[in-house]
Tab-separated table of C-alpha atoms (C1' of nucleotides) in Angstrom:
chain	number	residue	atom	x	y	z
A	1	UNK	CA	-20.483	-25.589	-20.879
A	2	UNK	CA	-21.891	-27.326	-17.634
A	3	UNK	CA	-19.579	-28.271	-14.650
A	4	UNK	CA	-19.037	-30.538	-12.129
A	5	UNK	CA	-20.964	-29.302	-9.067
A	6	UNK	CA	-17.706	-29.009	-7.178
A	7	UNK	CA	-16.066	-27.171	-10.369
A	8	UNK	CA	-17.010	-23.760	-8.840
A	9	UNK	CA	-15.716	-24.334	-5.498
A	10	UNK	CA	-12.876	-25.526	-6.883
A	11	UNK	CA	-12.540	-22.176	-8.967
A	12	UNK	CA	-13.246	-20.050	-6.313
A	13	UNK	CA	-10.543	-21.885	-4.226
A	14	UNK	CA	-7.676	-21.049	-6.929
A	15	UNK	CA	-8.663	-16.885	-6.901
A	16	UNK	CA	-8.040	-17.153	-2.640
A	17	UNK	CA	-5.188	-19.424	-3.472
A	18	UNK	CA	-3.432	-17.186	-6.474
A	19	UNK	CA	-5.121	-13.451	-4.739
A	20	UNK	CA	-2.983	-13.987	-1.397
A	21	UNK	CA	-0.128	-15.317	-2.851
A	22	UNK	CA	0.235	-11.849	-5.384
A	23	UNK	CA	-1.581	-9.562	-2.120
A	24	UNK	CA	1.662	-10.528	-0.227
A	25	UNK	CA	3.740	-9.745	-3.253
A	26	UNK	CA	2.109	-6.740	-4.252
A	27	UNK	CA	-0.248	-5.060	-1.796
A	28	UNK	CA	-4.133	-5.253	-2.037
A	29	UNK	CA	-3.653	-2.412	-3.913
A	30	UNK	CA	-1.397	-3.710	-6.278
A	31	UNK	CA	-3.210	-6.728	-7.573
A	32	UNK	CA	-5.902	-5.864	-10.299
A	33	UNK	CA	-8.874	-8.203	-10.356
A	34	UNK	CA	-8.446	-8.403	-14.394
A	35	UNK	CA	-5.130	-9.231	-13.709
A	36	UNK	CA	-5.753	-11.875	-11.003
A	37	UNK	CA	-8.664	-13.793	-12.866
A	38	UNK	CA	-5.970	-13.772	-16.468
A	39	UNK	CA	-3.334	-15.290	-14.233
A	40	UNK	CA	-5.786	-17.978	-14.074
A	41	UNK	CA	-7.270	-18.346	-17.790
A	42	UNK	CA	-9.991	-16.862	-16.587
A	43	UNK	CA	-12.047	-12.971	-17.439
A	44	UNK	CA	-12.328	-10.363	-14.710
A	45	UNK	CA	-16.430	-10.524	-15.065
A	46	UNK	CA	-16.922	-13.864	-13.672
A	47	UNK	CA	-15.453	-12.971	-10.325
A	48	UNK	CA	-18.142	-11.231	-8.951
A	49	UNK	CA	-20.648	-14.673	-9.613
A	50	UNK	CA	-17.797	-15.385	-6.866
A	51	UNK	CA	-17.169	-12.628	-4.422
A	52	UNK	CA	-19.567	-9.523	-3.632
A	53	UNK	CA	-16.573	-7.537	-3.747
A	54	UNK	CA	-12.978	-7.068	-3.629
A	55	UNK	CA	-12.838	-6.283	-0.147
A	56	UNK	CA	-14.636	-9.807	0.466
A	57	UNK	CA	-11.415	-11.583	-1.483
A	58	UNK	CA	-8.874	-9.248	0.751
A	59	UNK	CA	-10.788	-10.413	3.497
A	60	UNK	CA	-10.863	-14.333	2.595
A	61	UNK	CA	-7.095	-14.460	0.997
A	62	UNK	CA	-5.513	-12.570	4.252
A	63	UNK	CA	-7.051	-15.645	6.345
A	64	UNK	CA	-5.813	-17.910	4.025
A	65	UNK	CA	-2.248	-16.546	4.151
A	66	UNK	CA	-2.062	-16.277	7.914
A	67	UNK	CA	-3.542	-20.031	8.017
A	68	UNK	CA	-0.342	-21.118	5.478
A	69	UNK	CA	2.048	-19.339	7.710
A	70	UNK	CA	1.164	-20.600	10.969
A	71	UNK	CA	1.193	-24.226	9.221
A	72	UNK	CA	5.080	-23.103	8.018
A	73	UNK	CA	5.598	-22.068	11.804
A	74	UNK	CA	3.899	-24.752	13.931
A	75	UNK	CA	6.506	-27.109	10.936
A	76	UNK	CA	9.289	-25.780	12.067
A	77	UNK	CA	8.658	-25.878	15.860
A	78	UNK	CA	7.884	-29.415	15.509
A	79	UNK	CA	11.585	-30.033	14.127
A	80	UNK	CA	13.095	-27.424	16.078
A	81	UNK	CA	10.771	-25.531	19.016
A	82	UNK	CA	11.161	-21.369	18.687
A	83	UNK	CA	14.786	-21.476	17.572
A	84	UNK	CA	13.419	-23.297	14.334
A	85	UNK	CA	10.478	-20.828	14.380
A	86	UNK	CA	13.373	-17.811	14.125
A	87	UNK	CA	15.470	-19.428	11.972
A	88	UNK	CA	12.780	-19.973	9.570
A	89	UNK	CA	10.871	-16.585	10.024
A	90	UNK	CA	13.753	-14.604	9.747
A	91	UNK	CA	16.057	-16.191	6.876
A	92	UNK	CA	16.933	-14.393	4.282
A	93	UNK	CA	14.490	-17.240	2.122
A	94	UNK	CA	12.141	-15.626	4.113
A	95	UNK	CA	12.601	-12.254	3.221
A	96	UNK	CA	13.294	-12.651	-0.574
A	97	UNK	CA	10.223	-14.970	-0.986
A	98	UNK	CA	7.075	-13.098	0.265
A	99	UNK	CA	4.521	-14.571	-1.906
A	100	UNK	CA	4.414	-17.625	0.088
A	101	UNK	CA	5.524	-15.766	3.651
A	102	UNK	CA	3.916	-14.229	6.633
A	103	UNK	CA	1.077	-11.556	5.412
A	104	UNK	CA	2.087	-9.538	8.359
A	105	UNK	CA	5.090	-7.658	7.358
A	106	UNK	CA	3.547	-6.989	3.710
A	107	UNK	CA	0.189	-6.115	4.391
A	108	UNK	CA	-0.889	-5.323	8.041
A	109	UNK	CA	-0.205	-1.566	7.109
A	110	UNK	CA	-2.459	-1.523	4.407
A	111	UNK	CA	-5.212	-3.973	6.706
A	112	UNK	CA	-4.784	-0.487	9.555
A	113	UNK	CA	-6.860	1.198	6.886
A	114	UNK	CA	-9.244	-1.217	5.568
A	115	UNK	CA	-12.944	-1.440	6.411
A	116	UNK	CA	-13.851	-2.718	10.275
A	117	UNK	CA	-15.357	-6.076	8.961
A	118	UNK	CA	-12.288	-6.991	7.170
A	119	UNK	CA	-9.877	-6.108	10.281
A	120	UNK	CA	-12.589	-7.852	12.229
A	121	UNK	CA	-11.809	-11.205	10.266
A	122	UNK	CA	-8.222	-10.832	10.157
A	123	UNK	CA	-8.125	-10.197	14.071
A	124	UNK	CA	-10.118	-13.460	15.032
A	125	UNK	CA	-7.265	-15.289	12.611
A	126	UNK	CA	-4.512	-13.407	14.146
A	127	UNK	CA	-5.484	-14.207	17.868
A	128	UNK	CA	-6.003	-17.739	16.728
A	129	UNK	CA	-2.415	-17.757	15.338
A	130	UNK	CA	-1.450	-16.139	18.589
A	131	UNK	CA	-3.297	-18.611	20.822
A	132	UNK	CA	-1.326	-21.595	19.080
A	133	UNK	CA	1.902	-20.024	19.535
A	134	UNK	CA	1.313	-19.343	23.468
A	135	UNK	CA	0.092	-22.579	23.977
A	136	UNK	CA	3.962	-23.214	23.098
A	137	UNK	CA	5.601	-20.931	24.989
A	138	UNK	CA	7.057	-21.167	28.483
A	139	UNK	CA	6.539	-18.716	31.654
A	140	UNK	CA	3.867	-19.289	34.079
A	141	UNK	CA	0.629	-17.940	33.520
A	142	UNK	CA	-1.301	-17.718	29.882
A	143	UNK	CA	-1.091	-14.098	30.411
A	144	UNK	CA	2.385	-14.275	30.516
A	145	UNK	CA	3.043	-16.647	27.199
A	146	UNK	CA	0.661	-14.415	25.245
A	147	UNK	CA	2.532	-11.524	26.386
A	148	UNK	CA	5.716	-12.877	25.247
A	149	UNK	CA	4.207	-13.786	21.362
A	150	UNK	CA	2.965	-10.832	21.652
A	151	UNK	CA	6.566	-8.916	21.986
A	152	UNK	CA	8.261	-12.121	19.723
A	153	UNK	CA	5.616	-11.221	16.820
A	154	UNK	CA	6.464	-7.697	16.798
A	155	UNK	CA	10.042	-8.553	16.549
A	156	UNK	CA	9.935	-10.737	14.097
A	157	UNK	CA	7.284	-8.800	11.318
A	158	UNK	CA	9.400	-5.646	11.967
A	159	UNK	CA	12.473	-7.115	11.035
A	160	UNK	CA	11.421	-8.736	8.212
A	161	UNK	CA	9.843	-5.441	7.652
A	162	UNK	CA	12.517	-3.454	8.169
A	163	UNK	CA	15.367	-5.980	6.347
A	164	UNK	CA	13.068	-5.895	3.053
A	165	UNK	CA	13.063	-2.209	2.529
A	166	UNK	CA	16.671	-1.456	3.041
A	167	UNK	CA	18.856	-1.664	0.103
A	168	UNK	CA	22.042	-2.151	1.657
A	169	UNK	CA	22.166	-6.206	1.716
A	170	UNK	CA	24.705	-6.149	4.305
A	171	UNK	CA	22.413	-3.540	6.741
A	172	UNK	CA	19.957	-6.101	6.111
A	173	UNK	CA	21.363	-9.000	6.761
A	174	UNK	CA	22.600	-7.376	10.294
A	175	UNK	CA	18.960	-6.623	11.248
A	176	UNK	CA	17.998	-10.233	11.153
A	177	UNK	CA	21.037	-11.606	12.489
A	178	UNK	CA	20.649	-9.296	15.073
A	179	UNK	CA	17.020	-9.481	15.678
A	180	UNK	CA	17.477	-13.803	15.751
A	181	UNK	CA	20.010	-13.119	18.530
A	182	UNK	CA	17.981	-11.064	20.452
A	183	UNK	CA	14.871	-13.790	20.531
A	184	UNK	CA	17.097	-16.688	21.655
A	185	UNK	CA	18.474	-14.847	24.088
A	186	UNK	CA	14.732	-14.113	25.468
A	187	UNK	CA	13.897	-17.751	24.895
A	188	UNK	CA	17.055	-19.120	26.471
A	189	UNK	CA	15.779	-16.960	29.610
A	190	UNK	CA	12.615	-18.336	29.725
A	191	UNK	CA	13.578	-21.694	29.807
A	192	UNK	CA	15.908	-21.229	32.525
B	1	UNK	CA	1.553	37.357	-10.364
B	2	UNK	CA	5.611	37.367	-9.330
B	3	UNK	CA	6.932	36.216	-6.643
B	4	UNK	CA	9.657	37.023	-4.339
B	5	UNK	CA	12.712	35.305	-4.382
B	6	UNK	CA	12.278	32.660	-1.741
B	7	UNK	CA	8.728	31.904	-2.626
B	8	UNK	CA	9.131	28.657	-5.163
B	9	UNK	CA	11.121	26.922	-2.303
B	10	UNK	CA	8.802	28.138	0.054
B	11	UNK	CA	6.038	26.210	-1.924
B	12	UNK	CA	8.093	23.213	-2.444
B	13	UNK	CA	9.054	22.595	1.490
B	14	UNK	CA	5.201	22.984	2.201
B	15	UNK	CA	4.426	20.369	-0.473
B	16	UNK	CA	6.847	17.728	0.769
B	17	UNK	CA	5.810	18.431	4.630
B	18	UNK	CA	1.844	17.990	3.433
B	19	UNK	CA	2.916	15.129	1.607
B	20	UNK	CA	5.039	13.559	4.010
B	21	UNK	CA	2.025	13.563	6.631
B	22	UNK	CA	-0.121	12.305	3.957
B	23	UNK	CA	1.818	9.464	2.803
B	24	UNK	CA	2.188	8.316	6.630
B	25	UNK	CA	-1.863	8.468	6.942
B	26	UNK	CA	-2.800	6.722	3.481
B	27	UNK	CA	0.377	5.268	2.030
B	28	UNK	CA	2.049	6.375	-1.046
B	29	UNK	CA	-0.925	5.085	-3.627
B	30	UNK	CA	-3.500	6.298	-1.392
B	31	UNK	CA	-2.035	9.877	-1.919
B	32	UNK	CA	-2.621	11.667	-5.049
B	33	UNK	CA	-1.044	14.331	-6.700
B	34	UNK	CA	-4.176	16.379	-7.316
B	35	UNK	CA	-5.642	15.847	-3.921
B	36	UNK	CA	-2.558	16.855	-2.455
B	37	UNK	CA	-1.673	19.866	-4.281
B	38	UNK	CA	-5.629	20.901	-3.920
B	39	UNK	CA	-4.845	21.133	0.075
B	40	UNK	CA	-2.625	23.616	-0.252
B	41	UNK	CA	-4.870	25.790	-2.478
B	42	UNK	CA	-2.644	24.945	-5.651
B	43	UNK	CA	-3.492	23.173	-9.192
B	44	UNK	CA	-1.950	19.933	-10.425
B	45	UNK	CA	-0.040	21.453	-12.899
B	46	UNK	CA	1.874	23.339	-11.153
B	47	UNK	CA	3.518	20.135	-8.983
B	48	UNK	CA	5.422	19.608	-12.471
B	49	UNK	CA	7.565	22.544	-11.566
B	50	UNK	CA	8.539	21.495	-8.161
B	51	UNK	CA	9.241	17.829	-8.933
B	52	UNK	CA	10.488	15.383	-12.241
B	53	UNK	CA	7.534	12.702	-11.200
B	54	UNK	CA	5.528	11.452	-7.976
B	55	UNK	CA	8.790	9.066	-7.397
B	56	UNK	CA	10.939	12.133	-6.921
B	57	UNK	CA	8.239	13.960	-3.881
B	58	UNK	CA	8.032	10.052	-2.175
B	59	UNK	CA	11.762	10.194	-1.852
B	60	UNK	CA	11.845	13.505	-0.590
B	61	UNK	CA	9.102	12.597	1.794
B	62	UNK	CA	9.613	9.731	3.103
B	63	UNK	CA	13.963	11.044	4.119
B	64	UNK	CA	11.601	14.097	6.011
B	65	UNK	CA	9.067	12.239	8.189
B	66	UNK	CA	12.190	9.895	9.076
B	67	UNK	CA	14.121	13.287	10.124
B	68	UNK	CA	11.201	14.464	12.187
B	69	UNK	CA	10.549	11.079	13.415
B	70	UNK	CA	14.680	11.090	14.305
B	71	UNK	CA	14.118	14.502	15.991
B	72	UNK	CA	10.884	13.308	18.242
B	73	UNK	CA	12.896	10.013	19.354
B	74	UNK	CA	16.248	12.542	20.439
B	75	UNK	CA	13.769	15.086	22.362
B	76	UNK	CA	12.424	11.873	24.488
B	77	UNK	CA	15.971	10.148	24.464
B	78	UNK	CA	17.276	13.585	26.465
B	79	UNK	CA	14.121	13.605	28.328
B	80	UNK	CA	14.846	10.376	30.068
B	81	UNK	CA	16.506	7.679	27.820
B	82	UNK	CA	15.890	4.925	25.786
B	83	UNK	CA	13.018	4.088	28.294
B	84	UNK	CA	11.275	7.730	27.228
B	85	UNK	CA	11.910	6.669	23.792
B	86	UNK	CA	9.935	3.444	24.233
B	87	UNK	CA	7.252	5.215	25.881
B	88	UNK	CA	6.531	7.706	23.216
B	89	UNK	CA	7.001	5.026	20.272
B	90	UNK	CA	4.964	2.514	21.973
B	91	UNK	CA	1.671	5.216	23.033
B	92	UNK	CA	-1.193	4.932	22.445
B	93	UNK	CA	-0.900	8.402	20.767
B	94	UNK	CA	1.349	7.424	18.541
B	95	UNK	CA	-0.722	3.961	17.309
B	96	UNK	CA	-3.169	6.671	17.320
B	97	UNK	CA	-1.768	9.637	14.789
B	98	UNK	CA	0.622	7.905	12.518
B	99	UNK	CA	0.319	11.647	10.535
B	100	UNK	CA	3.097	12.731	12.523
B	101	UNK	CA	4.427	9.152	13.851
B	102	UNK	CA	7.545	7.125	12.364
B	103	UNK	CA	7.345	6.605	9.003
B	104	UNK	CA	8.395	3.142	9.503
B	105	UNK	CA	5.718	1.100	10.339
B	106	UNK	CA	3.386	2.593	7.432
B	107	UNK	CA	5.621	3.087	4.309
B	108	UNK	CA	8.648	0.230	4.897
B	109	UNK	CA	6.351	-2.455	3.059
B	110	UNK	CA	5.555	-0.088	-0.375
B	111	UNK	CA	9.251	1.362	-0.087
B	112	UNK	CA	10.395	-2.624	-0.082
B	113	UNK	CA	8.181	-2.364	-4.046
B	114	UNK	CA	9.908	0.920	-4.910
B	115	UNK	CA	12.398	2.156	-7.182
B	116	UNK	CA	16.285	0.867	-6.160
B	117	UNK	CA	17.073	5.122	-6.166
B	118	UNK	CA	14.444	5.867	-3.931
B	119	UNK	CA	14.888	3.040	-1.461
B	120	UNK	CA	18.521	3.671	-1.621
B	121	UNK	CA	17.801	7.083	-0.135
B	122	UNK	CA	15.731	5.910	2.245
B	123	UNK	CA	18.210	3.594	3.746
B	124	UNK	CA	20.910	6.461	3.969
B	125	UNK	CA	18.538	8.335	6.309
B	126	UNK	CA	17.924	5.187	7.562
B	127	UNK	CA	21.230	4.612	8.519
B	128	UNK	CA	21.633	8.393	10.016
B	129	UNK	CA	18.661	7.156	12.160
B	130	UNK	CA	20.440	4.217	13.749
B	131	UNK	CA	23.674	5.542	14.191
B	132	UNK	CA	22.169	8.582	15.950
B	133	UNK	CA	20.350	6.066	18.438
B	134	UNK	CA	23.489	3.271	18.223
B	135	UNK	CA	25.603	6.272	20.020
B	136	UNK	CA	23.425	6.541	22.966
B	137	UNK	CA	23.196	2.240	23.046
B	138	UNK	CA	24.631	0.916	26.283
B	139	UNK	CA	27.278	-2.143	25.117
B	140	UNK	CA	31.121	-2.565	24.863
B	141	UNK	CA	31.712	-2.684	20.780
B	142	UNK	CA	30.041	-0.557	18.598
B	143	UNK	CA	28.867	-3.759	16.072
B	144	UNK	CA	27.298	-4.701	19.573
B	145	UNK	CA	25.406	-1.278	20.039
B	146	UNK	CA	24.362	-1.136	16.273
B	147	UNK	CA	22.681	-4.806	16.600
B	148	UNK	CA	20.974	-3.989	19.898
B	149	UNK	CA	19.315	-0.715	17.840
B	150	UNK	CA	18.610	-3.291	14.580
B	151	UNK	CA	16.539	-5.337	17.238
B	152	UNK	CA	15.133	-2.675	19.630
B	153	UNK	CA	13.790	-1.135	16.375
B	154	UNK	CA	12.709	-4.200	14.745
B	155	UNK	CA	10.522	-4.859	17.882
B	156	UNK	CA	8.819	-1.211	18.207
B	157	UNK	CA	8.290	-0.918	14.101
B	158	UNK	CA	6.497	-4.426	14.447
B	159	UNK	CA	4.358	-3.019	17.529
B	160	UNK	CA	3.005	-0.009	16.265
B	161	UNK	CA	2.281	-2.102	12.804
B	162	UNK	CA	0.086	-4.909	14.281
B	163	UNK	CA	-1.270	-2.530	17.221
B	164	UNK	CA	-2.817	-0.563	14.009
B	165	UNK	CA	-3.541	-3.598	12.386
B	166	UNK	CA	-6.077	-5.126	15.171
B	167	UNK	CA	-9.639	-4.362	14.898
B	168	UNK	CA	-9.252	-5.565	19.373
B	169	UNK	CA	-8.542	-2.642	21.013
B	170	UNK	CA	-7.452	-4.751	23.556
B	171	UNK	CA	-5.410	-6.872	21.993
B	172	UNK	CA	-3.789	-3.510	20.603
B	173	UNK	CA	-3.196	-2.258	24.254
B	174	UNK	CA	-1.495	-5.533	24.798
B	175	UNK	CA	0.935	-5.754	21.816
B	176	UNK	CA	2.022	-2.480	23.012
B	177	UNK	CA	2.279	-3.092	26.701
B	178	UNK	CA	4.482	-6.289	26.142
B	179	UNK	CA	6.689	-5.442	23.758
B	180	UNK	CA	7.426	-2.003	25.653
B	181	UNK	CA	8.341	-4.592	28.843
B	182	UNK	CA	9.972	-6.655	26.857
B	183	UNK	CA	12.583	-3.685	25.508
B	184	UNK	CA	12.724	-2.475	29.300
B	185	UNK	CA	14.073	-5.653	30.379
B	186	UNK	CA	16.261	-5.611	27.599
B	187	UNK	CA	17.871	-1.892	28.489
B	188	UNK	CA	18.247	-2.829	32.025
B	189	UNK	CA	20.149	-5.885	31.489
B	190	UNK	CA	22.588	-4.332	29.079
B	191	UNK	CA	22.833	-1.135	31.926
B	192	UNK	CA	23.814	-3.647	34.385
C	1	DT	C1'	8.766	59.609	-14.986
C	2	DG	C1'	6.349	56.617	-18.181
C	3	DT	C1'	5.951	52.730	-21.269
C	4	DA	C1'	7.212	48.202	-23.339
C	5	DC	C1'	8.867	43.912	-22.393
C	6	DA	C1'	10.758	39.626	-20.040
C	7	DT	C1'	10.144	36.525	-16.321
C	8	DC	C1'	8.218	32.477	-14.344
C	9	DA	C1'	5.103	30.333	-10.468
C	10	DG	C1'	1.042	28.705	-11.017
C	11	DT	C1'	-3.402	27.422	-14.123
C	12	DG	C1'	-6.540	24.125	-16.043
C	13	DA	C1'	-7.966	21.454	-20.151
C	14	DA	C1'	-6.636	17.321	-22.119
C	15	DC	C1'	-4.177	12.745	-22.750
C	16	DG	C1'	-4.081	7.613	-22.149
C	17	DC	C1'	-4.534	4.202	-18.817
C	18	DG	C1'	-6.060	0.860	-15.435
C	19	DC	C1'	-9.219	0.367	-11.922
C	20	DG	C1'	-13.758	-1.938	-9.746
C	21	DT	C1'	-18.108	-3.081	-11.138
C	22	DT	C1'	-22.374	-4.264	-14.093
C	23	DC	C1'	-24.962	-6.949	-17.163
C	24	DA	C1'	-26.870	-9.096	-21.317
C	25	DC	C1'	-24.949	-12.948	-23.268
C	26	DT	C1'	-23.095	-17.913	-24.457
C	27	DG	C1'	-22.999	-22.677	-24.820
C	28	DA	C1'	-22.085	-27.380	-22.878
C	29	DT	C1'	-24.484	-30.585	-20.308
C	30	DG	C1'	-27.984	-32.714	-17.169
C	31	DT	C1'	-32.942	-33.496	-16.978
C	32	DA	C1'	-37.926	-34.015	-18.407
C	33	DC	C1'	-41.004	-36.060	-21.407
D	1	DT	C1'	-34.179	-43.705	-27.674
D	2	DG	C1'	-34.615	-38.950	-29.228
D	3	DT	C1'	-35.758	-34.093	-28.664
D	4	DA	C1'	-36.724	-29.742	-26.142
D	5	DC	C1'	-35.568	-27.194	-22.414
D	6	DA	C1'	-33.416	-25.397	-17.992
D	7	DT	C1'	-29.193	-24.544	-15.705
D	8	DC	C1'	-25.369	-21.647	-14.574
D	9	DA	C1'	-20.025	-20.910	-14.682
D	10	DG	C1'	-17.838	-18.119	-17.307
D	11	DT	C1'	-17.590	-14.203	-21.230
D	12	DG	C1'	-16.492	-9.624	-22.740
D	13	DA	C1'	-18.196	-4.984	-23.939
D	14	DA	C1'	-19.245	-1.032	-21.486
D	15	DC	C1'	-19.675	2.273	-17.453
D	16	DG	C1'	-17.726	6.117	-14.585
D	17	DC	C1'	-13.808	7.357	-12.098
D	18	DG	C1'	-9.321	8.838	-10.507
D	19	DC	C1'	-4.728	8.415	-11.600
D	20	DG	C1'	0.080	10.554	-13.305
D	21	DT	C1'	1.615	13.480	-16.668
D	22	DT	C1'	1.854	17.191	-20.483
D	23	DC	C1'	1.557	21.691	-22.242
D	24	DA	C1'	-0.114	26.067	-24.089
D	25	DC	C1'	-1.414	29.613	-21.431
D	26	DT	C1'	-2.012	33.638	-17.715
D	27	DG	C1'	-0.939	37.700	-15.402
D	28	DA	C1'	1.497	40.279	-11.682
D	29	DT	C1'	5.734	42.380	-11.143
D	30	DG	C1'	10.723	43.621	-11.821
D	31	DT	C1'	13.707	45.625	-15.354
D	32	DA	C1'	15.295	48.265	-19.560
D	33	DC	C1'	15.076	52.306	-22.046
DNA sequence: TGTACATCAGTGAACGCGCGTTCACTGATGTAC
DNA sequence: TGTACATCAGTGAACGCGCGTTCACTGATGTAC
């Protein structure tokens, strides 16, 4: 069969799509490429017509994600500034729905020990996700907004972290109630 | 060959403490049995004796490196406080050599995929953890003390993840710089 | 005191399985004549 | 208008490899007689 001549863009648009919605579930290391290419009617051989490698698809679908998640966050601080930001990064919708949630808590452990290009490519996304966010925030200098998404990231992947690999639902909920108390508080400073 | 008495649990402790430091360096999948077993000049075969399946030495190890991690955070707590404990979680070092670092950072996303019995053990020593630190917390309740832990841990497990994570080495100096001011302010305040 | 035997931590070949990757191939359709 | 050919996204068998796990075995030493 012959296809359209934006059929294969197209194609290679679902794998990113589908690959960093199941890396977030499952790990890099959890998602087979056999596996991946079925989920989409499709065999494991023609992938690599698409992608030199599977490190190039970890590379390209850990983008993606963190490009879908700053969309969900710069959504919710248009309704709601930072307090919609926390309320939406660390609900409990949040933490029970990873495929479609920040990469960070779910895979920046395993990105620590990929190759340097990869964590090359997922830096210059993060920092762009960063910049967005400090153009937000209030203090004084740049140096001091980045600094403060900076110290509000960290807060926010750990608890998610953190409040998906308890088992105790009620220790879990307390670390993000907690942790959503703690950034208003800093917020509410700020603004002052 | 026989053996004395104490020599099988002897074996077993040094398996779980290789393993433990191994798991924290590659993750539980990056670890395998052979591998590990072939460090400390023993077969495969032989890890059938010490454990029922790989499950059973990731639960033992990963309730270890969270004791030793407990035991490095109480020498710096009665060094100087919560700000000694911030300054040994949030080092460079410590980014650095995750071999002998909190288990947090590296394993809390694959323990969120794991077995309910496993994670369930991991969140009683989890629990040990923050009650240990919740003691020492500056605050009037002891719901109030607990939540200021859930947070201050939150924020230095999300640190050392994305200070690993960045390929910037200056960006990774920053994340860590911030969010160690960031808990200072936070200690004083409550101190006050 | 000397010999036969039981113990049991550790050995290593073998298993089935899923992984990432390669490559000769198929076959529907657009193009050339 | 009709036929031969080129294109190329996708196919699927095959590869070597490392994984977790099983199991019949080994062999040094303590014990029984």
């Amino acid at each position: 069969m012959r296809y359209k001549p934006e059929h294969k863009e197209e194609t290679h648009r679902r794998i990113v799509e589908t690959a960093s919605q199941e890396f977030r579930a499952q790990g890099f290391e959890g998602v087979g490429i056999a596996k991946l290419m079925s989920v989409l009617n499709l065999t494991h051989g023609g992938f690599y017509a698409h992608f030199a490698d599977k490190e190039a698809l970890v590379a390209e679908a850990s983008v993606l994600a963190l490009d879908q998640s700053l969309d969900y966050m710069r959504a919710a601080f248009e309704q709601g500034g930072f307090p919609a930001v926390f309320s939406y990064y660390l609900s409990e919708g949040h933490r029970d729905h990873p495929t479609l949630g920040c990469p960070l808590p779910t895979l920046s452990a395993e990105v620590a020990r990929h190759s340097l290009p990869m964590r090359e490519e997922f830096t210059k996304k993060l920092m762009e996700v960063f910049e967005t966010l400090a153009a937000q925030m209030p203090g004084q200098t740049l140096a001091e907004k980045r600094a403060s998404v900076y110290a509000m990231f960290s807060t926010m992947v750990g608890a998610i972290l953190l409040a998906r690999a308890v088992s105790d639902n009620q220790l879990s909920k307390a670390i993000l109630t907690s942790t959503h108390h703690q950034l208003l508080s800093l917020i509410n400073e700020k603004v002052d």
